[in-house]
């Protein structure tokens, strides 16, 4: 199992929407959800190319604490099943 924590989601969204949209971050735009959605699409494409089937979850709640602890109160924001056959 892999866990990927995006640590600069606000900066990524800020670069994509510019200074004018910067004021919307946190009010209208959820930067973590937006970046995770884009990553899910990219991972989905890569997995299909390698023949990998998987479940990819975008969740809210877990926090990495130091190097040895992970808190896991989660709420699923988005889920995608990567299947090799579209049937």
XYZ file of N, CA and C in Angstrom:
261
model
N 0.852 -1.168 0.000
C 0.000 0.000 0.000
C 0.899 1.233 0.000
N 0.521 2.220 -0.759
C 1.237 3.484 -0.803
C 0.396 4.573 -0.164
N 1.046 5.458 0.535
C 0.388 6.659 1.046
C 1.193 7.832 0.524
N 0.527 8.740 -0.176
C 1.184 9.925 -0.712
C 0.556 11.147 -0.063
N 1.357 11.913 0.631
C 0.879 13.155 1.236
C 1.376 14.312 0.379
N 0.450 15.054 -0.204
C 0.818 16.236 -0.984
C 1.022 17.373 0.009
N 2.228 17.900 0.054
C 2.551 18.899 1.069
C 2.535 20.335 0.545
N 2.320 20.523 -0.745
C 2.305 21.883 -1.288
C 1.087 22.140 -2.171
N -0.048 21.588 -1.808
C -1.259 21.711 -2.625
C -1.657 23.173 -2.841
N -1.565 23.992 -1.812
C -1.940 25.409 -1.956
C -1.062 26.104 -2.989
N 0.226 25.811 -2.979
C 1.139 26.438 -3.930
C 0.858 25.970 -5.357
N 0.557 24.684 -5.512
C 0.245 24.149 -6.838
C -1.001 24.830 -7.395
N -2.046 24.918 -6.579
C -3.280 25.561 -7.029
C -3.024 27.034 -7.299
N -2.259 27.684 -6.459
C -1.933 29.100 -6.645
C -1.237 29.321 -7.992
N -0.326 28.432 -8.368
C 0.363 28.540 -9.652
C -0.597 28.354 -10.815
N -1.585 27.495 -10.634
C -2.534 27.199 -11.716
C -3.574 28.294 -11.908
N -4.008 28.939 -10.824
C -5.096 29.912 -10.956
C -4.632 31.356 -10.868
N -3.367 31.593 -10.539
C -2.824 32.944 -10.539
C -3.149 33.727 -9.280
N -2.648 34.939 -9.240
C -2.803 35.790 -8.058
C -4.254 36.188 -7.797
N -5.011 36.444 -8.866
C -6.402 36.857 -8.691
C -7.217 35.764 -8.005
N -7.000 34.519 -8.416
C -7.730 33.407 -7.817
C -7.194 32.981 -6.466
N -6.027 33.507 -6.099
C -5.396 33.128 -4.833
C -6.312 33.394 -3.643
N -7.118 34.409 -3.733
C -8.027 34.747 -2.622
C -9.143 33.734 -2.448
N -9.396 32.944 -3.482
C -10.452 31.938 -3.408
C -10.001 30.655 -2.712
N -8.677 30.470 -2.615
C -8.162 29.243 -2.012
C -8.651 29.129 -0.570
N -9.276 28.032 -0.264
C -9.800 27.793 1.072
C -11.239 28.251 1.238
N -11.723 29.110 0.338
C -13.112 29.575 0.417
C -13.970 28.837 -0.593
N -13.572 28.883 -1.851
C -14.316 28.222 -2.914
C -13.570 26.984 -3.406
N -12.257 27.065 -3.431
C -11.412 25.997 -3.952
C -10.769 25.248 -2.789
N -10.903 23.927 -2.786
C -10.219 23.081 -1.808
C -8.942 22.601 -2.483
N -7.796 23.212 -2.160
C -6.566 22.885 -2.893
C -6.161 21.418 -2.802
N -6.318 20.816 -1.643
C -5.947 19.417 -1.507
C -6.795 18.534 -2.418
N -8.097 18.767 -2.424
C -9.001 17.963 -3.250
C -8.703 18.156 -4.734
N -8.407 19.384 -5.151
C -8.120 19.656 -6.561
C -6.844 18.959 -7.013
N -5.796 19.056 -6.217
C -4.526 18.418 -6.568
C -4.681 16.901 -6.543
N -5.372 16.370 -5.549
C -5.575 14.930 -5.470
C -6.375 14.422 -6.666
N -7.372 15.169 -7.101
C -8.168 14.771 -8.262
C -7.292 14.684 -9.510
N -6.408 15.660 -9.703
C -5.498 15.641 -10.848
C -4.527 14.465 -10.746
N -4.016 14.205 -9.543
C -3.097 13.076 -9.347
C -3.785 11.745 -9.614
N -5.026 11.609 -9.183
C -5.775 10.372 -9.420
C -5.885 10.111 -10.910
N -6.155 11.138 -11.686
C -6.259 10.962 -13.133
C -4.932 10.499 -13.725
N -3.846 11.116 -13.296
C -2.525 10.741 -13.803
C -2.138 9.322 -13.376
N -2.423 8.974 -12.127
C -2.115 7.625 -11.636
C -2.964 6.593 -12.374
N -4.233 6.899 -12.596
C -5.127 6.008 -13.336
C -4.533 5.694 -14.709
N -4.113 6.726 -15.422
C -3.531 6.548 -16.755
C -2.265 5.693 -16.700
N -1.382 6.002 -15.758
C -0.130 5.247 -15.631
C -0.406 3.790 -15.268
N -1.335 3.541 -14.356
C -1.645 2.177 -13.948
C -2.173 1.374 -15.124
N -3.042 1.966 -15.911
C -3.582 1.267 -17.078
C -2.458 0.883 -18.041
N -1.513 1.788 -18.259
C -0.398 1.517 -19.161
C 0.466 0.358 -18.661
N 0.593 0.202 -17.339
C 1.404 -0.871 -16.763
C 0.597 -2.140 -16.479
N -0.725 -2.100 -16.724
C -1.551 -3.266 -16.469
C -1.867 -3.478 -15.001
N -1.861 -2.410 -14.227
C -2.108 -2.487 -12.786
C -3.575 -2.190 -12.507
N -4.208 -3.059 -11.730
C -5.557 -2.797 -11.234
C -5.441 -2.338 -9.792
N -6.223 -1.338 -9.400
C -6.105 -0.786 -8.048
C -7.348 -0.001 -7.679
N -7.458 0.287 -6.404
C -8.428 1.257 -5.902
C -7.630 2.461 -5.434
N -8.009 3.623 -5.905
C -7.329 4.856 -5.518
C -8.338 5.677 -4.725
N -7.962 6.057 -3.514
C -8.872 6.808 -2.654
C -8.294 8.176 -2.336
N -9.118 9.190 -2.449
C -8.764 10.522 -1.958
C -9.519 10.685 -0.650
N -8.785 10.768 0.456
C -9.420 10.810 1.763
C -9.009 12.055 2.530
N -9.870 12.438 3.426
C -9.611 13.585 4.288
C -9.473 13.067 5.710
N -8.491 13.536 6.422
C -8.368 13.156 7.817
C -7.027 12.630 8.265
N -6.420 11.667 7.508
C -5.157 11.120 8.003
C -4.074 12.181 8.087
N -3.235 12.047 9.085
C -2.119 12.971 9.249
C -0.862 12.180 9.551
N 0.203 12.526 8.848
C 1.496 11.917 9.108
C 2.145 12.721 10.231
N 2.537 12.014 11.281
C 3.155 12.663 12.431
C 4.566 12.109 12.565
N 5.526 12.933 12.250
C 6.912 12.465 12.293
C 7.164 11.411 11.232
N 8.022 10.480 11.544
C 8.369 9.423 10.590
C 7.746 8.078 10.933
N 7.162 7.966 12.120
C 6.709 6.644 12.535
C 5.234 6.569 12.904
N 4.497 7.649 12.775
C 3.097 7.618 13.201
C 2.186 8.182 12.120
N 1.024 7.556 11.998
C 0.000 7.986 11.069
C -1.335 7.932 11.798
N -2.018 9.064 11.889
C -3.363 9.095 12.471
C -4.349 8.841 11.354
N -5.354 7.996 11.587
C -6.224 7.547 10.514
C -7.714 7.842 10.628
N -8.154 8.934 11.198
C -9.590 9.240 11.079
C -9.828 9.738 9.659
N -10.577 8.972 8.830
C -10.679 9.337 7.424
C -12.109 9.553 6.967
N -12.246 10.382 5.957
C -13.495 10.581 5.246
C -13.132 10.523 3.767
N -13.744 9.601 3.015
C -13.418 9.435 1.605
C -14.019 10.589 0.813
N -13.164 11.291 0.053
C -13.618 12.375 -0.817
C -13.924 11.871 -2.210
N -13.101 10.960 -2.687
C -13.269 10.433 -4.034
C -12.647 9.051 -4.096
N -13.240 8.193 -4.906
C -12.707 6.849 -5.076
C -12.793 6.487 -6.550
N -11.795 5.797 -7.031
C -11.800 5.326 -8.405
C -11.223 3.924 -8.434
N -11.898 3.044 -9.153
C -11.385 1.689 -9.358
C -10.739 1.648 -10.731
N -9.505 1.253 -10.808
C -8.811 1.121 -12.083
C -8.953 -0.327 -12.515
N -9.652 -0.546 -13.608
C -9.873 -1.877 -14.146
C -9.305 -1.923 -15.562
N -8.754 -3.038 -15.911
C -8.166 -3.179 -17.247
C -9.205 -3.422 -18.324
N -10.375 -3.934 -17.929
C -11.459 -4.117 -18.889
C -12.590 -3.173 -18.528
N -13.169 -2.549 -19.509
C -14.234 -1.574 -19.262
C -15.616 -2.248 -19.296
N -15.711 -3.451 -18.823
C -16.963 -4.178 -18.875
C -17.505 -4.472 -17.590
